[in-house]
């Protein structure tokens, strides 16, 4: 069964890839024809423009806009194709489940025909299988909701670490720019006995900054190599340990199915939490080492810069930022980011509980519906009722949230909500409008489109902030 389903999936994915490639080619050709038309229209306007500077500005703006539009189109197509691929993956998973239920029933029928089982015993086993399958679906709801929450917390944690790195880089850049500005202002006002030789301080600032950037990049690469090796080893050991624990649970034969499911759920929940804690710990350790290294190199660079400044321009070292000021500013930024992280983690857990409550309500309503259907159709034979219950079990597979693919759904929803970029057409509303005025309108329209492209490019950050809300909405629509 798995081989047959896999072959069908491979063929479906190959056809989907060919369709996506054709769609990409057609969309790109259409966009390029549109850009060529706009470029031709711009060249006509340039012929009647007396100011060469305006021509250069508009041409540069048009080239930049075309590049951004191509990037947005490629991103839109990529998201659309990822969504189609995700739907194909979902169909394959559902097909596996349907076929598994079908095979179990066929095996029981074969056992009855060969005399290995009595008819009553086979029917009892089939009903137990359907009952346990429903319990297993509820277990998967809990496990997958917990895994999604853990992944969301990891994402929030890494956003926090990334924000700390960005704050450090911003503070570092501000240190050197403010140092150059203070020295320049003091030199302009003749303070601290500045002479013409103080211009060498600006060159020294640039040199020290460049050396710092090179040193930080070099040290980060070294840290990354060591960390990757350590992470792979620890994660591999943890995964092997978890696998042996699951094997020990599977080997237990003196427990009921319900006890086994409960024990299996508990150990998987524990393993997911343990693995997530290990990943977060490794992330924090990596960030701490990198941050400590960057601060040490920054302090060393500032000390070197102050020494050169004091030797060339007495009194200029006092104008450079102090290490205490830098650390105090980083601490303020870090506390603000930590508050945001705690708020995000609390929101994630609340959404997890809300998700489970909604999923339980949906399953309860579905079970009640199936019971009512079976009770109303009393004229059905026993075999027909079993087939009806099998269809209910198959339908229950579609209620799970493990196949909702929230990221692909939310990304596609965002891109579908974005209106297409307006085309640039010649301004012919007023016949007496001059060519220069039309060029200005053309330039203004290009600027608006470029600003819109920038907004669309930054939108994924906002979408990820509301990813769980969109996920629940998209899943409800799919279940309905």
Short mmCIF file of C-alpha atoms in Angstrom, two decimals:
data_model
loop_
_atom_site.label_atom_id
_atom_site.label_comp_id
_atom_site.label_asym_id
_atom_site.label_seq_id
_atom_site.Cartn_x
_atom_site.Cartn_y
_atom_site.Cartn_z
CA UNK A 1 0.00 0.00 0.00
CA UNK A 2 2.75 2.44 0.92
CA UNK A 3 4.58 1.74 -2.32
CA UNK A 4 1.46 2.31 -4.40
CA UNK A 5 0.55 5.53 -2.58
CA UNK A 6 4.13 6.75 -2.83
CA UNK A 7 4.21 6.11 -6.59
CA UNK A 8 0.99 8.07 -7.04
CA UNK A 9 2.37 10.88 -4.91
CA UNK A 10 5.61 11.05 -6.91
CA UNK A 11 3.64 11.24 -10.16
CA UNK A 12 1.37 13.92 -8.71
CA UNK A 13 4.34 15.98 -7.50
CA UNK A 14 6.04 15.69 -10.91
CA UNK A 15 2.91 16.95 -12.67
CA UNK A 16 2.61 19.73 -10.11
CA UNK A 17 6.25 20.75 -10.64
CA UNK A 18 5.73 20.92 -14.41
CA UNK A 19 2.61 23.01 -13.94
CA UNK A 20 4.41 25.37 -11.54
CA UNK A 21 7.33 25.80 -13.95
CA UNK A 22 4.97 26.63 -16.80
CA UNK A 23 3.07 29.09 -14.64
CA UNK A 24 6.29 30.74 -13.52
CA UNK A 25 7.49 31.10 -17.11
CA UNK A 26 4.20 32.63 -18.25
CA UNK A 27 4.01 35.05 -15.32
CA UNK A 28 7.61 36.18 -15.76
CA UNK A 29 7.15 36.73 -19.50
CA UNK A 30 4.03 38.80 -18.86
CA UNK A 31 5.84 40.89 -16.27
CA UNK A 32 8.81 41.45 -18.57
CA UNK A 33 6.53 42.58 -21.41
CA UNK A 34 4.91 45.02 -19.05
CA UNK A 35 8.31 46.37 -17.98
CA UNK A 36 9.43 46.73 -21.61
CA UNK A 37 6.28 48.73 -22.37
CA UNK A 38 6.90 51.03 -19.42
CA UNK A 39 10.53 51.50 -20.41
CA UNK A 40 9.51 52.43 -23.96
CA UNK A 41 7.02 54.94 -22.64
CA UNK A 42 9.67 56.43 -20.37
CA UNK A 43 12.12 56.78 -23.26
CA UNK A 44 9.53 58.79 -25.20
CA UNK A 45 9.18 61.15 -22.26
CA UNK A 46 12.94 61.49 -21.91
CA UNK A 47 13.23 62.82 -25.47
CA UNK A 48 11.28 65.95 -24.50
CA UNK A 49 12.82 66.52 -21.07
CA UNK A 50 15.19 69.51 -20.88
CA UNK A 51 16.74 68.46 -17.55
CA UNK A 52 19.22 65.54 -17.80
CA UNK A 53 19.13 65.13 -14.02
CA UNK A 54 15.42 64.33 -14.13
CA UNK A 55 16.08 61.69 -16.76
CA UNK A 56 18.73 60.00 -14.61
CA UNK A 57 16.50 60.01 -11.54
CA UNK A 58 13.50 58.56 -13.34
CA UNK A 59 15.57 55.92 -15.14
CA UNK A 60 17.19 54.82 -11.86
CA UNK A 61 13.81 54.76 -10.14
CA UNK A 62 12.29 52.70 -12.95
CA UNK A 63 15.10 50.13 -12.84
CA UNK A 64 14.80 49.81 -9.08
CA UNK A 65 11.03 49.40 -9.30
CA UNK A 66 11.29 46.69 -11.95
CA UNK A 67 13.74 44.73 -9.80
CA UNK A 68 11.47 44.97 -6.77
CA UNK A 69 8.40 43.92 -8.76
CA UNK A 70 10.23 40.88 -10.12
CA UNK A 71 11.23 39.92 -6.58
CA UNK A 72 7.63 40.30 -5.37
CA UNK A 73 6.35 38.22 -8.27
CA UNK A 74 8.87 35.47 -7.58
CA UNK A 75 7.90 35.47 -3.91
CA UNK A 76 4.20 35.34 -4.77
CA UNK A 77 4.72 32.42 -7.14
CA UNK A 78 6.89 30.60 -4.61
CA UNK A 79 4.24 30.91 -1.91
CA UNK A 80 1.54 29.73 -4.30
CA UNK A 81 3.60 26.70 -5.30
CA UNK A 82 4.48 25.89 -1.69
CA UNK A 83 0.79 25.91 -0.87
CA UNK A 84 0.02 23.55 -3.75
CA UNK A 85 2.83 21.23 -2.65
CA UNK A 86 1.55 21.32 0.94
CA UNK A 87 -1.92 20.35 -0.23
CA UNK A 88 -0.43 17.42 -2.13
CA UNK A 89 1.38 16.32 1.02
CA UNK A 90 -1.89 16.49 2.92
CA UNK A 91 -3.65 14.36 0.33
CA UNK A 92 -0.92 11.76 0.61
CA UNK A 93 -1.21 11.63 4.41
CA UNK A 94 -4.99 11.28 4.24
CA UNK A 95 -4.69 8.59 1.61
CA UNK A 96 -2.35 6.61 3.87
CA UNK A 97 -4.87 6.77 6.69
CA UNK A 98 -7.80 5.78 4.50
CA UNK A 99 -5.92 2.85 3.04
CA UNK A 100 -4.79 1.73 6.49
CA UNK A 101 -8.36 1.62 7.78
CA UNK A 102 -9.44 -0.22 4.64
CA UNK A 103 -6.65 -2.80 4.96
CA UNK A 104 -7.52 -3.50 8.59
CA UNK A 105 -11.12 -4.24 7.65
CA UNK A 106 -10.09 -6.40 4.70
CA UNK A 107 -7.75 -8.43 6.91
CA UNK A 108 -10.58 -9.14 9.33
CA UNK A 109 -12.87 -10.18 6.48
CA UNK A 110 -10.20 -12.51 5.17
CA UNK A 111 -9.77 -14.01 8.64
CA UNK A 112 -13.51 -14.67 8.82
CA UNK A 113 -13.55 -16.33 5.37
CA UNK A 114 -10.65 -18.61 6.23
CA UNK A 115 -12.18 -19.54 9.58
CA UNK A 116 -9.43 -17.96 11.70
CA UNK A 117 -11.99 -15.68 13.38
CA UNK A 118 -15.67 -15.85 14.04
CA UNK A 119 -17.89 -13.18 12.56
CA UNK A 120 -18.89 -11.79 15.95
CA UNK A 121 -15.27 -11.62 17.08
CA UNK A 122 -14.20 -9.81 13.91
CA UNK A 123 -17.03 -7.28 14.25
CA UNK A 124 -16.09 -6.68 17.88
CA UNK A 125 -12.45 -6.13 16.91
CA UNK A 126 -13.48 -3.73 14.17
CA UNK A 127 -15.61 -1.67 16.58
CA UNK A 128 -12.74 -1.60 19.07
CA UNK A 129 -10.42 -0.46 16.29
CA UNK A 130 -12.75 2.41 15.39
CA UNK A 131 -13.03 3.41 19.04
CA UNK A 132 -9.29 3.35 19.60
CA UNK A 133 -8.74 5.25 16.35
CA UNK A 134 -10.89 8.08 17.71
CA UNK A 135 -8.85 8.08 20.93
CA UNK A 136 -5.65 8.15 18.89
CA UNK A 137 -6.89 11.18 16.94
CA UNK A 138 -7.46 13.04 20.21
CA UNK A 139 -3.97 12.10 21.36
CA UNK A 140 -2.54 13.49 18.13
CA UNK A 141 -4.47 16.72 18.72
CA UNK A 142 -2.73 17.21 22.05
CA UNK A 143 0.72 16.17 20.83
CA UNK A 144 0.68 18.31 17.73
CA UNK A 145 -0.76 21.33 19.52
CA UNK A 146 2.12 21.02 22.00
CA UNK A 147 4.67 20.71 19.20
CA UNK A 148 3.27 23.75 17.43
CA UNK A 149 3.44 25.74 20.64
CA UNK A 150 7.04 24.64 21.19
CA UNK A 151 8.00 25.62 17.65
CA UNK A 152 6.31 28.99 18.11
CA UNK A 153 8.22 29.53 21.35
CA UNK A 154 11.47 28.60 19.62
CA UNK A 155 10.65 31.10 16.89
CA UNK A 156 9.94 33.80 19.50
CA UNK A 157 13.16 32.91 21.33
CA UNK A 158 15.24 33.18 18.16
CA UNK A 159 13.55 36.47 17.26
CA UNK A 160 14.58 37.72 20.69
CA UNK A 161 18.18 36.57 20.17
CA UNK A 162 18.22 38.08 16.68
CA UNK A 163 16.91 41.34 18.08
CA UNK A 164 19.71 41.38 20.66
CA UNK A 165 22.27 40.92 17.87
CA UNK A 166 20.69 43.70 15.84
CA UNK A 167 20.72 45.98 18.89
CA UNK A 168 24.41 45.27 19.42
CA UNK A 169 25.17 46.00 15.77
CA UNK A 170 23.13 49.21 15.89
CA UNK A 171 24.89 50.36 19.06
CA UNK A 172 28.29 49.52 17.54
CA UNK A 173 27.53 51.50 14.40
CA UNK A 174 26.22 54.39 16.49
CA UNK A 175 29.40 54.40 18.60
CA UNK A 176 31.65 55.02 15.61
CA UNK A 177 29.32 57.46 13.84
CA UNK A 178 28.79 59.51 17.02
CA UNK A 179 32.54 59.50 17.71
CA UNK A 180 33.28 60.92 14.26
CA UNK A 181 30.48 63.46 14.62
CA UNK A 182 31.65 64.69 18.04
CA UNK A 183 35.24 65.08 16.88
CA UNK A 184 34.09 66.87 13.73
CA UNK A 185 31.93 69.28 15.73
CA UNK A 186 34.69 69.94 18.24
CA UNK A 187 37.15 70.57 15.43
CA UNK A 188 34.73 73.00 13.77
CA UNK A 189 34.37 75.00 17.00
CA UNK A 190 38.07 74.87 17.84
CA UNK A 191 37.57 72.98 21.09
CA UNK A 192 40.15 70.93 23.00
CA UNK A 193 43.03 72.42 21.02
CA UNK A 194 42.14 70.64 17.76
CA UNK A 195 44.48 71.20 14.90
CA UNK A 196 44.49 70.16 11.27
CA UNK A 197 46.12 66.88 12.28
CA UNK A 198 42.87 65.85 13.92
CA UNK A 199 41.51 64.90 10.52
CA UNK A 200 43.64 61.77 10.88
CA UNK A 201 41.30 60.71 13.70
CA UNK A 202 38.46 60.23 11.21
CA UNK A 203 40.58 57.91 9.12
CA UNK A 204 41.56 56.05 12.25
CA UNK A 205 37.89 55.63 13.21
CA UNK A 206 37.12 54.10 9.82
CA UNK A 207 40.13 51.80 10.07
CA UNK A 208 39.24 50.60 13.57
CA UNK A 209 35.62 50.05 12.55
CA UNK A 210 36.64 47.98 9.54
CA UNK A 211 39.05 45.90 11.66
CA UNK A 212 36.29 45.33 14.22
CA UNK A 213 33.84 44.11 11.57
CA UNK A 214 36.44 41.74 10.13
CA UNK A 215 37.35 40.39 13.57
CA UNK A 216 33.71 39.86 14.54
CA UNK A 217 33.02 38.03 11.28
CA UNK A 218 36.07 35.83 11.71
CA UNK A 219 35.29 34.96 15.34
CA UNK A 220 31.64 34.25 14.52
CA UNK A 221 32.68 31.76 11.87
CA UNK A 222 34.93 29.98 14.36
CA UNK A 223 32.17 29.89 16.98
CA UNK A 224 29.68 28.64 14.40
CA UNK A 225 31.87 25.68 13.40
CA UNK A 226 32.33 24.62 17.02
CA UNK A 227 28.66 25.11 17.90
CA UNK A 228 27.34 23.16 14.90
CA UNK A 229 29.44 20.12 15.84
CA UNK A 230 28.29 20.28 19.44
CA UNK A 231 24.62 20.76 18.52
CA UNK A 232 24.62 17.81 16.15
CA UNK A 233 26.15 15.55 18.76
CA UNK A 234 23.81 16.55 21.60
CA UNK A 235 20.66 16.47 19.45
CA UNK A 236 21.62 13.10 17.98
CA UNK A 237 22.18 11.66 21.45
CA UNK A 238 18.85 13.03 22.66
CA UNK A 239 16.95 11.64 19.67
CA UNK A 240 18.52 8.20 20.15
CA UNK A 241 17.63 8.29 23.84
CA UNK A 242 14.02 9.14 22.98
CA UNK A 243 13.86 6.36 20.41
CA UNK A 244 14.96 3.77 22.98
CA UNK A 245 12.32 5.06 25.40
CA UNK A 246 9.60 4.63 22.78
CA UNK A 247 10.86 1.14 21.96
CA UNK A 248 10.58 0.22 25.63
CA UNK A 249 6.99 1.48 25.70
CA UNK A 250 6.12 -0.47 22.54
CA UNK A 251 7.52 -3.66 24.06
CA UNK A 252 5.04 -3.55 26.94
CA UNK A 253 2.42 -6.25 26.48
CA UNK A 254 0.66 -6.24 29.86
CA UNK A 255 -1.21 -2.97 29.37
CA UNK A 256 -4.51 -2.11 27.73
CA UNK A 257 -4.77 0.03 24.63
CA UNK A 258 -6.02 3.03 26.61
CA UNK A 259 -3.14 2.67 29.09
CA UNK A 260 -0.70 2.36 26.23
CA UNK A 261 -2.04 5.52 24.56
CA UNK A 262 -1.86 7.44 27.82
CA UNK A 263 1.71 6.31 28.49
CA UNK A 264 2.69 6.99 24.88
CA UNK A 265 1.21 10.49 25.10
CA UNK A 266 3.00 11.29 28.34
CA UNK A 267 6.40 10.17 27.08
CA UNK A 268 6.03 11.99 23.75
CA UNK A 269 4.99 15.18 25.52
CA UNK A 270 7.96 14.87 27.84
CA UNK A 271 10.32 14.20 24.95
CA UNK A 272 9.04 17.17 22.93
CA UNK A 273 9.45 19.49 25.90
CA UNK A 274 12.89 18.12 26.69
CA UNK A 275 14.09 18.48 23.11
CA UNK A 276 12.71 22.02 22.89
CA UNK A 277 14.45 22.98 26.14
CA UNK A 278 17.73 21.60 24.80
CA UNK A 279 17.39 23.58 21.57
CA UNK A 280 16.56 26.78 23.44
CA UNK A 281 19.51 26.22 25.77
CA UNK A 282 21.87 25.72 22.83
CA UNK A 283 20.50 28.85 21.15
CA UNK A 284 21.03 30.88 24.30
CA UNK A 285 24.53 29.49 24.74
CA UNK A 286 25.43 30.36 21.15
CA UNK A 287 23.99 33.85 21.47
CA UNK A 288 25.77 34.40 24.78
CA UNK A 289 29.15 33.41 23.37
CA UNK A 290 28.69 35.57 20.29
CA UNK A 291 27.48 38.55 22.30
CA UNK A 292 30.35 38.26 24.77
CA UNK A 293 32.87 38.01 21.94
CA UNK A 294 31.40 41.05 20.16
CA UNK A 295 31.45 43.16 23.33
CA UNK A 296 35.06 42.21 24.08
CA UNK A 297 36.15 43.15 20.56
CA UNK A 298 34.19 46.41 20.75
CA UNK A 299 35.83 47.36 24.04
CA UNK A 300 39.25 46.51 22.62
CA UNK A 301 38.56 48.63 19.52
CA UNK A 302 37.41 51.58 21.63
CA UNK A 303 40.52 51.34 23.79
CA UNK A 304 42.71 51.31 20.68
CA UNK A 305 40.81 54.25 19.21
CA UNK A 306 41.13 56.30 22.41
CA UNK A 307 44.86 55.63 22.55
CA UNK A 308 45.39 56.92 18.98
CA UNK A 309 43.08 59.88 19.53
CA UNK A 310 44.93 60.96 22.69
CA UNK A 311 48.29 60.72 20.93
CA UNK A 312 47.20 62.81 17.93
CA UNK A 313 44.69 65.21 19.45
CA UNK A 314 44.96 65.77 23.20
CA UNK A 315 41.53 65.83 24.81
CA UNK A 316 39.74 64.05 21.96
CA UNK A 317 39.56 60.77 23.91
CA UNK A 318 37.01 62.40 26.22
CA UNK A 319 34.65 62.80 23.29
CA UNK A 320 34.51 59.06 22.57
CA UNK A 321 31.68 57.01 24.14
CA UNK A 322 32.45 55.20 27.38
CA UNK A 323 32.07 51.45 27.80
CA UNK A 324 29.66 51.93 30.72
CA UNK A 325 27.32 53.97 28.53
CA UNK A 326 27.28 51.27 25.86
CA UNK A 327 26.54 48.48 28.33
CA UNK A 328 23.82 50.50 30.02
CA UNK A 329 22.11 51.12 26.69
CA UNK A 330 22.35 47.45 25.73
CA UNK A 331 20.84 46.46 29.08
CA UNK A 332 17.85 48.76 28.51
CA UNK A 333 17.28 47.33 25.05
CA UNK A 334 17.67 43.79 26.38
CA UNK A 335 15.10 44.30 29.15
CA UNK A 336 12.57 45.68 26.68
CA UNK A 337 13.11 42.73 24.34
CA UNK A 338 12.80 40.28 27.26
CA UNK A 339 9.42 41.75 28.19
CA UNK A 340 8.24 41.26 24.61
CA UNK A 341 9.49 37.66 24.68
CA UNK A 342 7.59 36.86 27.90
CA UNK A 343 4.44 38.41 26.48
CA UNK A 344 4.77 36.39 23.27
CA UNK A 345 5.31 33.13 25.18
CA UNK A 346 2.24 33.77 27.33
CA UNK A 347 0.16 34.50 24.25
CA UNK A 348 1.37 31.28 22.60
CA UNK A 349 0.29 29.14 25.55
CA UNK A 350 -3.11 30.84 25.72
CA UNK A 351 -3.64 30.22 22.03
CA UNK A 352 -2.63 26.59 22.48
CA UNK A 353 -5.32 26.06 25.12
CA UNK A 354 -7.88 27.86 22.99
CA UNK A 355 -6.91 25.71 19.99
CA UNK A 356 -7.38 22.49 21.99
CA UNK A 357 -10.74 23.61 23.36
CA UNK A 358 -11.98 24.41 19.87
CA UNK A 359 -10.68 21.13 18.50
CA UNK A 360 -12.36 19.15 21.27
CA UNK A 361 -15.63 20.96 20.59
CA UNK A 362 -15.38 20.12 16.90
CA UNK A 363 -14.71 16.44 17.59
CA UNK A 364 -17.55 16.22 20.13
CA UNK A 365 -19.95 17.74 17.63
CA UNK A 366 -18.77 15.37 14.91
CA UNK A 367 -19.16 12.29 17.13
CA UNK A 368 -22.68 13.38 18.05
CA UNK A 369 -23.48 13.85 14.38
CA UNK A 370 -22.19 10.38 13.47
CA UNK A 371 -24.16 8.82 16.32
CA UNK A 372 -27.32 10.52 15.16
CA UNK A 373 -26.79 9.34 11.59
CA UNK A 374 -26.24 5.74 12.68
CA UNK A 375 -29.29 5.85 14.97
CA UNK A 376 -31.56 7.30 12.29
CA UNK A 377 -30.65 4.74 9.65
CA UNK A 378 -32.06 1.73 11.48
CA UNK A 379 -32.91 -0.04 8.26
CA UNK A 380 -29.24 -0.60 7.51
CA UNK A 381 -27.74 -4.01 7.98
CA UNK A 382 -24.94 -4.62 10.45
CA UNK A 383 -22.32 -4.67 7.70
CA UNK A 384 -23.68 -1.43 6.28
CA UNK A 385 -23.45 0.20 9.70
CA UNK A 386 -19.84 -0.90 10.01
CA UNK A 387 -19.07 0.63 6.61
CA UNK A 388 -20.82 3.81 7.70
CA UNK A 389 -18.71 3.93 10.85
CA UNK A 390 -15.61 3.43 8.71
CA UNK A 391 -16.59 6.47 6.68
CA UNK A 392 -17.02 8.41 9.92
CA UNK A 393 -13.53 7.38 11.00
CA UNK A 394 -12.13 8.49 7.64
CA UNK A 395 -13.93 11.81 7.95
CA UNK A 396 -12.56 12.26 11.49
CA UNK A 397 -9.05 12.16 10.03
CA UNK A 398 -9.82 15.43 8.28
CA UNK A 399 -10.54 17.17 11.58
CA UNK A 400 -6.94 17.06 12.74
CA UNK A 401 -4.83 20.21 12.87
CA UNK A 402 -1.58 18.44 12.04
CA UNK A 403 -2.24 18.78 8.30
CA UNK A 404 -3.64 22.32 8.25
CA UNK A 405 -0.29 23.73 7.03
CA UNK A 406 -0.81 27.15 8.62
CA UNK A 407 2.31 28.82 7.25
CA UNK A 408 1.55 28.02 3.62
CA UNK A 409 -2.12 28.90 4.07
CA UNK A 410 -1.42 32.21 5.78
CA UNK A 411 1.27 33.18 3.29
CA UNK A 412 -1.03 32.42 0.36
CA UNK A 413 -3.85 34.37 2.00
CA UNK A 414 -1.59 37.39 2.45
CA UNK A 415 -0.36 37.37 -1.14
CA UNK A 416 -3.86 36.81 -2.54
CA UNK A 417 -5.07 39.77 -0.50
CA UNK A 418 -2.46 42.06 -2.06
CA UNK A 419 -3.95 43.81 -5.08
CA UNK A 420 -1.95 43.65 -8.26
CA UNK A 421 0.39 46.50 -8.94
CA UNK A 422 -1.23 49.23 -11.01
CA UNK A 423 0.21 49.63 -14.47
CA UNK A 424 1.86 52.86 -15.48
CA UNK A 425 -0.04 54.45 -18.34
CA UNK A 426 0.51 57.75 -20.09
CA UNK A 427 -1.23 60.65 -18.43
CA UNK A 428 -3.72 61.88 -21.00
CA UNK A 429 -6.35 63.39 -18.74
CA UNK A 430 -5.41 66.91 -19.82
CA UNK A 431 -4.39 67.43 -23.41
CA UNK A 432 -2.63 70.67 -22.62
CA UNK A 433 -0.35 69.00 -20.07
CA UNK A 434 3.30 69.39 -21.03
CA UNK A 435 5.78 66.53 -21.45
CA UNK A 436 7.71 67.62 -18.36
CA UNK A 437 4.56 67.52 -16.23
CA UNK A 438 3.74 64.07 -17.56
CA UNK A 439 7.23 62.92 -16.64
CA UNK A 440 6.68 64.21 -13.11
CA UNK A 441 3.42 62.27 -12.88
CA UNK A 442 5.21 59.21 -14.22
CA UNK A 443 7.92 59.61 -11.58
CA UNK A 444 5.38 60.06 -8.79
CA UNK A 445 3.54 56.92 -9.85
CA UNK A 446 6.80 54.96 -9.85
CA UNK A 447 7.57 56.17 -6.34
CA UNK A 448 4.17 55.07 -5.09
CA UNK A 449 4.58 51.63 -6.62
CA UNK A 450 8.07 51.27 -5.17
CA UNK A 451 6.79 52.24 -1.73
CA UNK A 452 4.04 49.66 -2.07
CA UNK A 453 6.58 46.98 -3.02
CA UNK A 454 8.60 47.80 0.08
CA UNK A 455 5.46 47.49 2.20
CA UNK A 456 4.65 44.08 0.73
CA UNK A 457 8.20 42.92 1.29
CA UNK A 458 8.02 43.82 5.01
CA UNK A 459 4.56 42.31 5.46
CA UNK A 460 5.73 38.73 6.33
CA UNK A 461 7.12 39.97 9.64
CA UNK A 462 3.69 41.25 10.62
CA UNK A 463 2.03 38.09 9.36
CA UNK A 464 4.27 35.87 11.47
CA UNK A 465 3.33 37.90 14.54
CA UNK A 466 -0.30 36.83 14.01
CA UNK A 467 0.48 33.40 12.62
CA UNK A 468 -1.50 31.46 15.23
CA UNK A 469 -4.65 33.56 14.83
CA UNK A 470 -4.58 33.15 11.06
CA UNK A 471 -3.81 29.46 11.52
CA UNK A 472 -6.96 28.87 13.56
CA UNK A 473 -9.09 30.82 11.11
CA UNK A 474 -7.74 28.95 8.08
CA UNK A 475 -8.15 25.60 9.82
CA UNK A 476 -11.76 26.31 10.73
CA UNK A 477 -12.55 27.24 7.15
CA UNK A 478 -10.95 24.02 5.93
CA UNK A 479 -12.85 21.90 8.47
CA UNK A 480 -16.16 23.53 7.56
#
